[in-house]
XYZ file of C-alpha atoms in Angstrom:
668
model
C 8.388 16.136 -25.253
C 9.676 15.598 -22.105
C 8.230 12.895 -20.234
C 10.326 12.396 -17.263
C 12.978 13.908 -15.494
C 16.611 13.714 -16.689
C 19.152 13.543 -14.673
C 20.186 17.561 -14.627
C 16.828 17.551 -12.772
C 16.960 14.826 -10.465
C 20.524 16.768 -8.859
C 18.569 19.853 -9.496
C 15.247 18.587 -7.400
C 17.673 16.660 -4.400
C 19.701 19.766 -3.571
C 15.992 21.389 -2.603
C 14.575 18.734 -0.754
C 18.173 18.180 0.961
C 17.258 22.125 2.304
C 13.758 21.488 3.578
C 13.759 17.667 4.601
C 16.621 17.003 6.487
C 16.273 17.397 9.796
C 12.595 17.186 9.610
C 9.991 14.312 10.326
C 7.929 12.020 8.358
C 4.272 11.744 8.833
C 1.327 9.434 6.674
C 2.296 7.789 3.163
C -0.427 7.607 0.560
C -0.291 5.990 -2.557
C -2.969 7.531 -5.461
C -2.165 5.564 -8.581
C -0.322 1.794 -8.855
C 2.943 4.012 -9.399
C 2.493 7.290 -7.525
C 2.837 7.545 -3.650
C 3.133 10.730 -1.564
C 4.698 10.961 1.706
C 3.824 14.246 4.110
C 7.227 15.454 6.195
C 7.010 18.018 8.765
C 9.994 20.169 7.851
C 12.228 23.019 10.068
C 11.974 25.387 7.914
C 8.550 25.186 6.163
C 6.432 22.883 7.948
C 4.691 20.242 6.278
C 5.301 18.988 3.051
C 4.334 16.204 0.544
C 6.116 14.989 -1.354
C 5.590 13.292 -4.487
C 7.510 10.078 -5.991
C 5.978 8.652 -9.175
C 8.321 5.891 -10.332
C 9.576 6.276 -13.441
C 8.471 9.365 -14.069
C 9.441 12.014 -11.413
C 10.298 13.300 -7.377
C 8.939 16.449 -5.849
C 7.612 18.584 -3.651
C 3.806 19.081 -4.399
C 1.230 21.329 -3.670
C -1.418 20.234 -5.519
C -5.067 18.095 -3.737
C -5.123 14.429 -3.962
C -7.639 11.963 -3.815
C -6.666 8.997 -1.751
C -8.447 5.763 -1.151
C -9.826 5.186 2.205
C -8.485 1.703 2.646
C -4.590 2.482 1.749
C -3.142 -0.271 -0.313
C 0.039 -2.359 1.093
C 2.916 -0.339 0.072
C 1.704 2.905 2.059
C 0.736 1.062 4.889
C 3.796 -0.954 5.151
C 5.652 2.716 5.098
C 3.306 3.948 7.372
C 4.618 1.188 10.281
C 8.750 1.725 9.343
C 8.594 5.611 8.396
C 5.925 7.311 10.662
C 7.536 9.760 13.440
C 10.951 9.026 11.916
C 14.263 11.992 11.192
C 15.424 12.251 7.630
C 18.917 12.417 8.089
C 19.910 13.092 4.264
C 18.862 13.326 0.834
C 20.887 12.830 -2.350
C 21.256 11.249 -5.605
C 23.476 8.166 -6.387
C 25.824 9.196 -8.994
C 24.218 10.802 -11.515
C 21.830 8.532 -11.990
C 17.681 9.295 -12.201
C 18.295 7.761 -8.412
C 16.839 9.348 -5.601
C 17.871 8.936 -2.074
C 16.005 10.104 1.392
C 17.644 8.353 4.557
C 15.274 8.266 7.349
C 16.400 7.424 10.860
C 13.624 6.034 13.540
C 14.705 4.460 16.936
C 17.600 2.028 16.439
C 16.181 1.527 12.881
C 17.944 3.055 9.440
C 15.780 2.678 6.123
C 16.628 4.283 2.693
C 13.289 5.203 0.711
C 14.551 5.297 -3.193
C 12.782 6.559 -5.932
C 14.279 5.491 -9.777
C 12.923 8.425 -11.837
C 14.166 6.103 -15.189
C 11.829 3.782 -17.209
C 10.440 1.171 -15.748
C 11.806 2.523 -12.382
C 10.276 2.179 -9.013
C 9.912 2.872 -5.640
C 11.211 0.780 -3.103
C 11.942 0.793 1.033
C 15.311 -0.703 2.027
C 16.673 -1.441 5.320
C 20.048 -1.429 7.152
C 21.201 -4.072 5.208
C 20.599 -2.937 1.415
C 17.934 -5.390 1.532
C 14.322 -4.200 -0.137
C 11.885 -4.251 2.414
C 8.820 -3.889 -0.128
C 8.747 -2.394 -3.508
C 5.882 -0.301 -4.847
C 6.294 -2.978 -7.671
C 7.520 -6.286 -7.339
C 9.443 -6.490 -10.547
C 12.549 -9.568 -11.588
C 15.039 -8.236 -14.825
C 17.487 -10.939 -15.937
C 20.410 -8.853 -13.664
C 18.101 -7.102 -11.247
C 15.193 -8.615 -8.631
C 13.000 -5.742 -7.311
C 11.717 -8.049 -4.567
C 10.903 -8.358 -0.988
C 14.053 -9.688 0.915
C 16.399 -9.291 -2.037
C 19.631 -7.317 -1.892
C 18.694 -4.239 -3.725
C 21.815 -3.454 -6.662
C 22.020 -0.485 -8.231
C 22.397 0.129 -12.766
C 25.318 -0.512 -13.753
C 27.916 3.183 -12.824
C 27.968 5.332 -16.073
C 30.425 8.174 -16.794
C 29.761 11.482 -14.415
C 29.569 14.501 -17.362
C 30.079 16.892 -14.195
C 33.191 14.959 -13.343
C 34.612 12.922 -16.873
C 38.171 14.246 -17.204
C 39.541 16.089 -20.531
C 41.815 12.738 -21.248
C 38.635 10.466 -20.679
C 36.487 12.829 -23.081
C 38.967 12.626 -25.258
C 38.729 8.714 -25.662
C 35.638 8.534 -25.785
C 34.927 10.681 -28.735
C 37.869 9.454 -30.161
C 36.220 6.142 -29.619
C 33.064 7.118 -31.618
C 31.617 6.172 -34.729
C 29.065 8.490 -34.715
C 28.164 12.501 -34.566
C 28.993 14.387 -31.511
C 25.442 14.917 -30.419
C 24.718 11.158 -30.457
C 28.231 10.456 -29.337
C 27.635 12.649 -26.121
C 24.111 11.047 -24.996
C 25.218 7.628 -24.981
C 28.694 8.092 -23.535
C 28.408 10.661 -21.047
C 24.883 9.513 -19.696
C 22.965 13.137 -20.400
C 19.792 13.484 -22.887
C 19.817 15.010 -25.702
C 18.335 18.261 -24.737
C 21.595 18.797 -22.789
C 23.620 17.571 -25.537
C 22.998 19.924 -28.059
C 22.738 22.190 -25.189
C 27.039 21.284 -24.903
C 27.614 21.544 -28.749
C 25.704 24.803 -28.955
C 28.086 26.614 -26.224
C 31.088 25.201 -27.072
C 30.583 26.410 -30.946
C 30.941 23.100 -32.421
C 28.416 21.425 -34.757
C 26.236 18.782 -32.950
C 25.880 16.816 -36.493
C 30.590 16.315 -37.398
C 31.816 13.349 -36.261
C 33.017 12.822 -32.665
C 36.467 11.345 -33.429
C 37.279 14.274 -35.907
C 37.195 16.877 -32.726
C 40.846 17.406 -31.291
C 43.226 19.948 -28.826
C 40.782 23.306 -28.781
C 37.300 21.665 -29.763
C 38.154 19.501 -27.127
C 38.733 21.827 -24.516
C 35.698 24.099 -25.579
C 33.869 20.805 -25.329
C 34.954 19.623 -21.723
C 34.376 23.504 -20.493
C 31.054 23.518 -21.789
C 30.300 20.332 -19.947
C 31.288 21.893 -16.457
C 29.297 24.994 -17.126
C 26.008 22.838 -18.180
C 25.976 20.475 -15.600
C 27.584 22.429 -12.836
C 24.398 24.426 -12.131
C 25.778 27.673 -11.030
C 22.462 29.720 -12.237
C 19.935 28.759 -10.666
C 17.016 30.087 -12.567
C 13.964 27.289 -12.438
C 11.415 27.791 -15.378
C 8.808 26.657 -17.975
C 10.153 26.923 -21.441
C 6.626 27.957 -23.444
C 6.186 28.623 -26.942
C 2.749 30.492 -26.929
C 0.146 28.276 -25.177
C 2.710 25.315 -25.749
C 4.433 24.229 -22.232
C 8.140 22.814 -24.116
C 10.246 22.206 -21.247
C 11.158 22.880 -17.268
C 14.096 23.499 -16.693
C 16.707 24.474 -13.314
C 18.291 27.103 -15.289
C 18.238 28.543 -18.816
C 19.472 26.609 -21.843
C 20.779 28.649 -24.581
C 18.918 25.613 -27.137
C 15.816 27.978 -25.695
C 16.857 31.275 -26.407
C 13.982 32.746 -27.962
C 11.219 31.070 -26.106
C 9.127 32.279 -23.237
C 10.406 31.928 -19.657
C 7.352 31.139 -16.799
C 9.592 31.923 -13.514
C 8.589 29.780 -9.972
C 10.271 30.423 -6.989
C 11.986 26.656 -6.978
C 12.239 23.844 -8.723
C 9.794 21.493 -7.422
C 7.056 23.971 -8.154
C 7.932 23.943 -11.469
C 8.214 20.129 -11.828
C 4.510 20.511 -9.997
C 3.114 22.449 -12.624
C 4.668 20.879 -15.776
C 3.389 17.644 -14.752
C -0.124 18.696 -13.726
C -0.486 20.288 -16.814
C 0.857 17.638 -19.063
C -1.840 15.395 -17.395
C -4.819 18.121 -17.979
C -3.933 18.345 -21.590
C -4.175 14.273 -22.008
C -7.178 14.794 -19.592
C -8.934 17.219 -21.876
C -7.789 14.687 -25.065
C -9.192 11.426 -23.457
C -12.713 11.830 -24.958
C -11.489 11.611 -28.342
C -11.855 7.936 -29.750
C -8.631 6.202 -31.426
C -10.082 6.938 -35.309
C -10.468 10.567 -34.504
C -7.165 11.161 -32.886
C -5.505 9.046 -36.184
C -7.619 11.405 -38.075
C -6.116 14.170 -36.602
C -2.182 13.230 -37.445
C -2.940 12.182 -40.487
C -4.288 15.520 -41.333
C -1.349 16.950 -39.796
C 1.083 14.493 -41.577
C -0.698 15.550 -44.933
C -0.086 19.185 -44.252
C 3.398 18.689 -43.181
C 4.310 16.257 -46.407
C 2.430 18.605 -48.508
C 4.650 22.121 -47.071
C 7.781 20.113 -47.528
C 7.261 19.054 -51.220
C 6.675 22.656 -51.941
C 9.473 23.728 -50.202
C 12.316 21.260 -51.635
C 10.643 21.904 -55.375
C 11.067 25.915 -54.405
C 14.312 24.923 -53.007
C 15.530 22.907 -56.441
C 14.164 26.014 -58.335
C 16.712 28.693 -56.672
C 19.451 26.121 -57.849
C 18.662 26.855 -61.563
C 18.068 30.549 -60.532
C 21.760 31.227 -59.205
C 22.991 28.332 -61.721
C 26.146 31.061 -62.193
C 26.887 31.297 -58.482
C 26.156 27.818 -57.381
C 28.075 27.137 -60.028
C 31.032 29.125 -58.935
C 31.240 27.644 -55.894
C 30.834 23.830 -56.588
C 33.766 24.731 -59.304
C 36.349 26.112 -56.476
C 35.916 23.464 -53.899
C 36.617 20.933 -56.697
C 39.208 22.682 -58.174
C 41.082 22.257 -54.484
C 40.479 19.161 -54.002
C 41.581 17.625 -57.605
C 45.144 19.435 -55.820
C 44.698 16.616 -52.884
C 43.574 19.330 -50.291
C 41.084 17.953 -47.495
C 37.641 19.772 -47.345
C 38.232 21.400 -44.248
C 41.886 22.872 -45.750
C 39.689 23.900 -48.736
C 37.505 26.052 -46.572
C 40.267 27.150 -44.561
C 41.257 28.549 -47.455
C 37.835 29.399 -48.632
C 37.293 31.642 -45.657
C 40.827 33.544 -45.729
C 40.592 34.416 -49.046
C 38.662 37.418 -48.919
C 36.811 36.090 -51.859
C 32.875 36.765 -51.914
C 31.901 33.199 -51.827
C 33.793 33.010 -48.367
C 30.562 34.614 -46.999
C 28.116 31.896 -48.749
C 29.547 29.064 -47.406
C 28.428 28.026 -44.125
C 29.780 24.607 -43.905
C 31.366 21.951 -45.772
C 31.737 18.688 -44.065
C 34.604 15.896 -45.018
C 32.162 13.904 -47.818
C 31.613 16.737 -49.405
C 28.637 18.394 -48.218
C 28.061 21.834 -48.499
C 25.521 24.455 -47.321
C 25.738 27.466 -49.074
C 23.737 30.829 -47.947
C 22.246 32.778 -51.395
C 21.250 36.061 -50.184
C 17.792 37.462 -51.774
C 18.361 40.359 -53.421
C 17.826 43.880 -51.316
C 20.151 41.397 -48.552
C 23.113 43.335 -48.259
C 25.519 41.169 -47.228
C 22.960 38.387 -45.573
C 23.602 38.876 -42.253
C 26.921 37.996 -40.556
C 27.799 34.015 -40.569
C 29.794 32.072 -38.613
C 32.162 30.060 -41.443
C 35.838 28.716 -39.932
C 35.777 25.385 -39.481
C 34.020 21.738 -40.839
C 30.409 21.701 -40.142
C 29.961 25.735 -38.607
C 26.555 26.009 -39.342
C 25.081 30.001 -40.787
C 24.644 32.735 -37.549
C 21.270 34.319 -38.293
C 21.796 35.778 -41.468
C 20.858 32.142 -42.605
C 16.709 33.384 -42.042
C 17.494 36.226 -44.881
C 18.147 34.125 -48.080
C 18.154 31.340 -49.305
C 20.110 27.839 -47.868
C 21.153 25.270 -49.914
C 22.400 21.869 -49.462
C 24.581 20.775 -51.717
C 27.165 18.216 -52.602
C 30.347 19.654 -54.129
C 30.816 16.317 -55.945
C 27.447 16.795 -58.272
C 26.796 18.952 -60.872
C 24.394 22.199 -60.472
C 21.966 20.354 -62.462
C 22.345 16.761 -60.455
C 21.837 19.328 -57.230
C 19.309 20.764 -58.696
C 17.548 17.170 -59.057
C 18.489 15.708 -55.421
C 16.053 18.126 -54.345
C 13.079 17.302 -56.846
C 14.032 13.535 -56.323
C 13.065 14.333 -52.252
C 9.995 16.726 -53.769
C 8.447 13.536 -55.653
C 9.367 11.362 -52.198
C 6.920 13.810 -49.930
C 4.616 13.750 -52.679
C 4.212 9.705 -52.185
C 4.160 10.060 -48.681
C 1.324 12.389 -49.107
C -0.717 10.399 -51.282
C -0.448 7.425 -49.154
C -1.530 9.258 -46.504
C -4.493 10.689 -47.914
C -5.435 7.846 -49.066
C -4.957 6.383 -44.943
C -7.778 9.428 -44.249
C -10.096 8.825 -46.341
C -10.619 5.438 -45.038
C -10.193 6.299 -41.868
C -13.195 8.805 -42.293
C -14.915 5.759 -43.905
C -14.902 3.967 -40.886
C -15.458 7.102 -38.393
C -18.508 6.972 -40.608
C -19.596 3.567 -40.313
C -19.172 3.962 -36.456
C -21.304 6.686 -36.313
C -24.286 5.536 -38.747
C -27.531 4.159 -38.011
C -25.972 0.587 -39.367
C -23.699 0.151 -36.290
C -27.151 0.478 -33.884
C -28.955 -1.679 -36.410
C -26.013 -4.336 -36.379
C -25.526 -4.648 -32.713
C -29.101 -4.788 -31.531
C -29.430 -7.775 -33.645
C -26.048 -9.228 -32.539
C -26.206 -13.020 -31.701
C -23.717 -14.685 -29.955
C -21.313 -16.602 -32.451
C -20.284 -19.854 -32.753
C -16.541 -20.231 -31.442
C -13.519 -21.456 -33.790
C -11.948 -24.872 -32.821
C -8.999 -23.000 -31.673
C -10.909 -20.848 -29.240
C -10.315 -22.839 -26.276
C -6.439 -22.782 -26.296
C -4.386 -19.555 -26.247
C -4.421 -18.034 -29.825
C -3.706 -15.243 -32.575
C -3.842 -14.556 -35.591
C -0.276 -12.994 -36.921
C 0.294 -9.902 -39.260
C 1.161 -12.278 -42.392
C -2.241 -14.608 -41.389
C -1.208 -17.669 -40.018
C -2.739 -19.015 -37.264
C -1.010 -19.425 -33.746
C -2.063 -21.658 -30.754
C -0.315 -22.433 -27.855
C -1.669 -24.871 -24.626
C -3.138 -23.177 -21.581
C -2.518 -26.333 -18.901
C -0.757 -29.791 -19.073
C -4.230 -30.541 -20.806
C -4.470 -28.719 -23.489
C -0.668 -29.063 -24.609
C -0.824 -32.704 -24.714
C -4.186 -32.008 -26.987
C -2.518 -29.425 -28.924
C -0.180 -32.428 -29.776
C -1.681 -35.370 -29.966
C -4.748 -33.669 -32.906
C -3.394 -30.756 -34.053
C 0.869 -30.268 -34.771
C 0.990 -31.503 -38.087
C 4.559 -32.336 -39.687
C 4.471 -29.253 -41.939
C 3.479 -27.727 -38.946
C 6.610 -24.951 -36.438
C 6.464 -25.175 -33.072
C 8.278 -22.805 -29.867
C 8.960 -23.365 -26.317
C 11.016 -21.983 -23.593
C 13.617 -23.465 -22.284
C 11.552 -22.771 -18.636
C 8.936 -24.997 -17.222
C 5.497 -23.782 -17.573
C 5.309 -22.486 -20.872
C 2.612 -23.000 -23.686
C 3.463 -25.415 -27.182
C 3.255 -23.073 -29.201
C 2.878 -24.351 -32.661
C 2.016 -22.113 -35.713
C 0.011 -23.523 -38.722
C 2.088 -23.057 -42.021
C -0.603 -24.894 -43.943
C 2.445 -25.866 -45.774
C 3.551 -22.483 -47.262
C 6.566 -20.611 -45.806
C 6.787 -18.438 -42.890
C 7.784 -15.204 -42.919
C 10.129 -14.022 -40.207
C 7.687 -11.155 -38.721
C 4.684 -14.456 -37.891
C 8.458 -16.198 -35.808
C 8.951 -13.012 -34.593
C 5.687 -12.331 -33.026
C 5.420 -16.358 -32.290
C 8.346 -15.514 -29.993
C 7.026 -13.032 -27.896
C 3.500 -15.261 -28.074
C 5.643 -18.459 -26.197
C 7.684 -16.372 -23.643
C 4.612 -13.896 -22.648
C 2.467 -16.703 -22.304
C 5.336 -18.618 -19.982
C 5.760 -18.916 -16.277
C 8.708 -15.572 -16.909
C 5.481 -12.982 -16.799
C 4.550 -14.567 -13.722
C 8.015 -13.959 -12.564
C 7.923 -10.240 -13.665
C 10.597 -10.395 -16.123
C 10.082 -8.069 -19.414
C 12.413 -10.155 -21.883
C 12.980 -14.067 -21.741
C 14.269 -16.825 -24.124
C 12.726 -19.430 -26.274
C 13.693 -21.656 -29.449
C 12.426 -22.841 -33.040
C 11.537 -26.356 -34.118
C 10.782 -28.562 -36.691
C 7.326 -30.005 -35.694
C 9.017 -33.869 -36.161
C 11.584 -32.797 -33.575
C 8.102 -32.446 -30.614
C 7.534 -36.524 -29.853
C 6.589 -38.023 -26.548
C 8.937 -40.726 -26.689
C 11.407 -39.802 -23.475
C 15.216 -41.275 -22.875
C 15.282 -45.291 -21.895
C 14.540 -44.711 -17.756
C 13.575 -41.316 -18.067
C 9.512 -40.540 -17.365
C 7.251 -38.043 -18.865
C 4.888 -35.996 -16.711
C 1.384 -34.373 -18.446
C 2.151 -31.664 -20.574
C 6.234 -32.335 -20.947
C 7.479 -33.604 -24.280
C 10.814 -34.004 -25.882
C 12.338 -31.813 -27.931
C 15.450 -33.599 -30.073
C 17.874 -31.806 -32.762
C 18.617 -28.392 -33.780
C 17.363 -25.564 -32.469
C 16.906 -21.907 -33.245
C 17.187 -19.644 -30.260
C 15.453 -16.077 -30.220
C 17.467 -13.787 -27.290
C 16.049 -11.474 -25.152
C 12.753 -11.326 -26.583
C 10.449 -8.274 -24.939
C 6.808 -9.825 -22.810
C 3.912 -7.670 -24.043
C 0.713 -8.408 -25.060
C -2.068 -6.679 -26.644
C -6.215 -7.012 -26.391
C -8.528 -5.209 -28.791
C -11.953 -5.528 -30.185
C -12.012 -6.202 -34.000
C -15.268 -6.293 -35.121
C -17.779 -8.337 -33.011
C -14.830 -10.822 -31.857
C -12.417 -9.919 -28.696
C -8.919 -11.239 -29.713
C -5.477 -10.925 -28.429
C -1.354 -11.472 -29.015
C 1.467 -9.840 -29.730
C 0.994 -6.025 -29.808
C 2.420 -6.064 -33.450
C -0.628 -8.679 -34.552
C -3.268 -7.231 -32.954
C -3.114 -3.027 -33.083
C -3.885 -2.996 -36.865
C -6.409 -5.037 -36.746
C -8.103 -3.365 -33.257
C -10.061 -0.653 -32.584
C -10.058 0.199 -29.128
C -6.578 -1.584 -28.189
C -5.025 -2.037 -24.699
C -1.545 -2.610 -24.402
C -0.766 -4.884 -20.855
C 2.807 -5.709 -19.499
C 3.904 -7.794 -16.650
C 2.989 -6.040 -13.320
C 1.316 -5.783 -9.851
C -2.573 -6.209 -10.842
C -4.147 -9.780 -10.521
C -5.782 -10.909 -13.519
C -9.294 -10.366 -12.754
C -8.458 -6.586 -11.243
C -6.643 -5.944 -14.192
C -9.586 -7.501 -16.329
C -12.061 -5.350 -15.290
C -10.302 -2.212 -15.725
C -9.531 -3.384 -19.549
C -13.378 -3.844 -19.519
C -13.906 -0.330 -18.144
C -11.770 0.928 -20.417
C -13.516 -0.295 -23.403
C -17.250 0.842 -22.234
C -15.699 4.641 -22.072
C -15.886 4.124 -25.767
C -18.639 1.778 -27.027
C -22.494 2.936 -25.856
C -23.762 0.006 -26.075
C -22.904 -1.837 -23.410
C -25.292 -5.202 -24.093
C -23.301 -5.940 -26.720
C -19.844 -5.256 -25.517
C -21.080 -7.716 -22.319
C -21.401 -10.440 -25.085
C -18.040 -10.178 -26.727
C -15.893 -9.024 -24.213
C -16.796 -9.394 -20.820
C -14.503 -9.330 -17.949
C -14.404 -13.200 -18.031
C -13.420 -12.900 -21.712
C -10.977 -10.586 -20.987
C -9.244 -12.614 -18.517
C -9.065 -15.922 -20.755
C -6.131 -13.723 -23.300
C -4.306 -12.574 -19.844
C -0.998 -14.719 -18.880
C -0.980 -16.283 -15.477
C 0.401 -13.548 -12.590
C 0.425 -10.350 -12.388
C 0.217 -7.292 -14.903
C -0.450 -3.729 -15.659
C -1.624 -1.283 -18.373
C 1.487 -0.902 -20.116
C 1.801 3.042 -19.948
């Protein structure tokens, strides 16, 4: 399901904005949410227009009503002071990336408004020298700093599928060790839907190895690229399946043939409706608790496992029912292979042989994996098949009979057993999901029952554990991990609680907690080490700097000392680490907070999420700890009727104690 605009969508909407905004004038700016800004324009052709820019998600004109705060935040205030009254000189897309640029002239000043639509994107205003006047969200990555005063850096240029030459395309395919559809996504800067569209229009199976394509197949692929990304046929519409909206596209796609199209006058109108409908769906789903959503997902999974189990068992039976036909096909392929022919050569010979099996074989790949259509009685010839090259899929006639996926190196019974084994796997998954569903139903009943109200009515504040005055969490493997809050608590952990059998983590950057894994003499699993690494970088100065990744290292407890080298001095809270270090590189920053029983807990997402409900994930962002804590408390309060109980275990101050220093935001 589409969550953000693709590079094709950006190209289409930029073309519309060029027609409507260039030559127009900038009006007021409004910030509707931490990621969303609306700017009004006076268009020479269309009058007053509102442009919505949502960082990391979308950019388009909107006609939806807005509720802006009475006191505008810093970013829209800055836009008003710099851009109001300015004239739009140009609207363009940077390369074929998901970056839209609006160039605005105001007197002698020239500004560029940047909308980044890719994940963790931003909205920024640049001056004429390319320096950032102000970002919507101040962020810093390893190779890019989106901070006021910094020179704006675009992401590394990627291959443009609109202009890639035939020779460059052949090189990309030949260099790939993956299937065609994945190679197109990774090597040619496109989404999965468009990669499938290219394969479909070129008439090439998307699962064939990319390096196996040559000659005329590459020519067809290159032609399909120009046809799809040329956007020659503008026809903005929503794609729907019944009441469910599937996608929004600027031009027809063959992958959606057979689905309903809801046409719009412009692509902006279609985008506005698409994203509004998705927000409405999310709003309708809000009242459901996490447990209720979990139950629905589990029920759907059980049904899917059950249906898949039945279908696989039916196909296994079908192999035996058509024993003679299957055996004849396998024997023909095996005979050709024994004579030294490749599977592609075998398929080509069978297709031109005029034998009855020629219409039954739909595909035969380079490993001998076979797709075979067996027409049910009364189907006649079973419809038209496309055969002819390795990996061909069948035409619409496939649905008229059973389509079996077989291995030509196996016997008929062995191929049937493959289906039975797959059916057993689905049965095991279904049984596991049914047990999980029983546990979910039990938890829902317990939360809704009278026991909950009774227990919480007599709730008394529990006595804190010794480690709760530090930063702490319990790993998914049950190990206690603690870290200092400041120099004083770092010193206390070193002096009182760091034992020889423990492990310690720290970052090269200053301003990080002394993180200690209390091993109790037991071997520590890798999952706990990775969680402790995430904990160490998330509570370090890297978070305050707005970074999303960081490095840290692991050492034994006896490698940590307070004894400096001769002539050196250690300030309070500092340590010396001697000996070999094990580094954890590019560890993602991120934490989760949640309520587990009658206690607020926090720490790495993988350690908190399985134990707590509700759970909120946080990442580096623009909100102060106090402001974010209030939002998290409100989200908890929406799910909990007993506010006295909630305030006792998860007050705003308690939530603040789990948040890192610096700006943060709720993830997603």
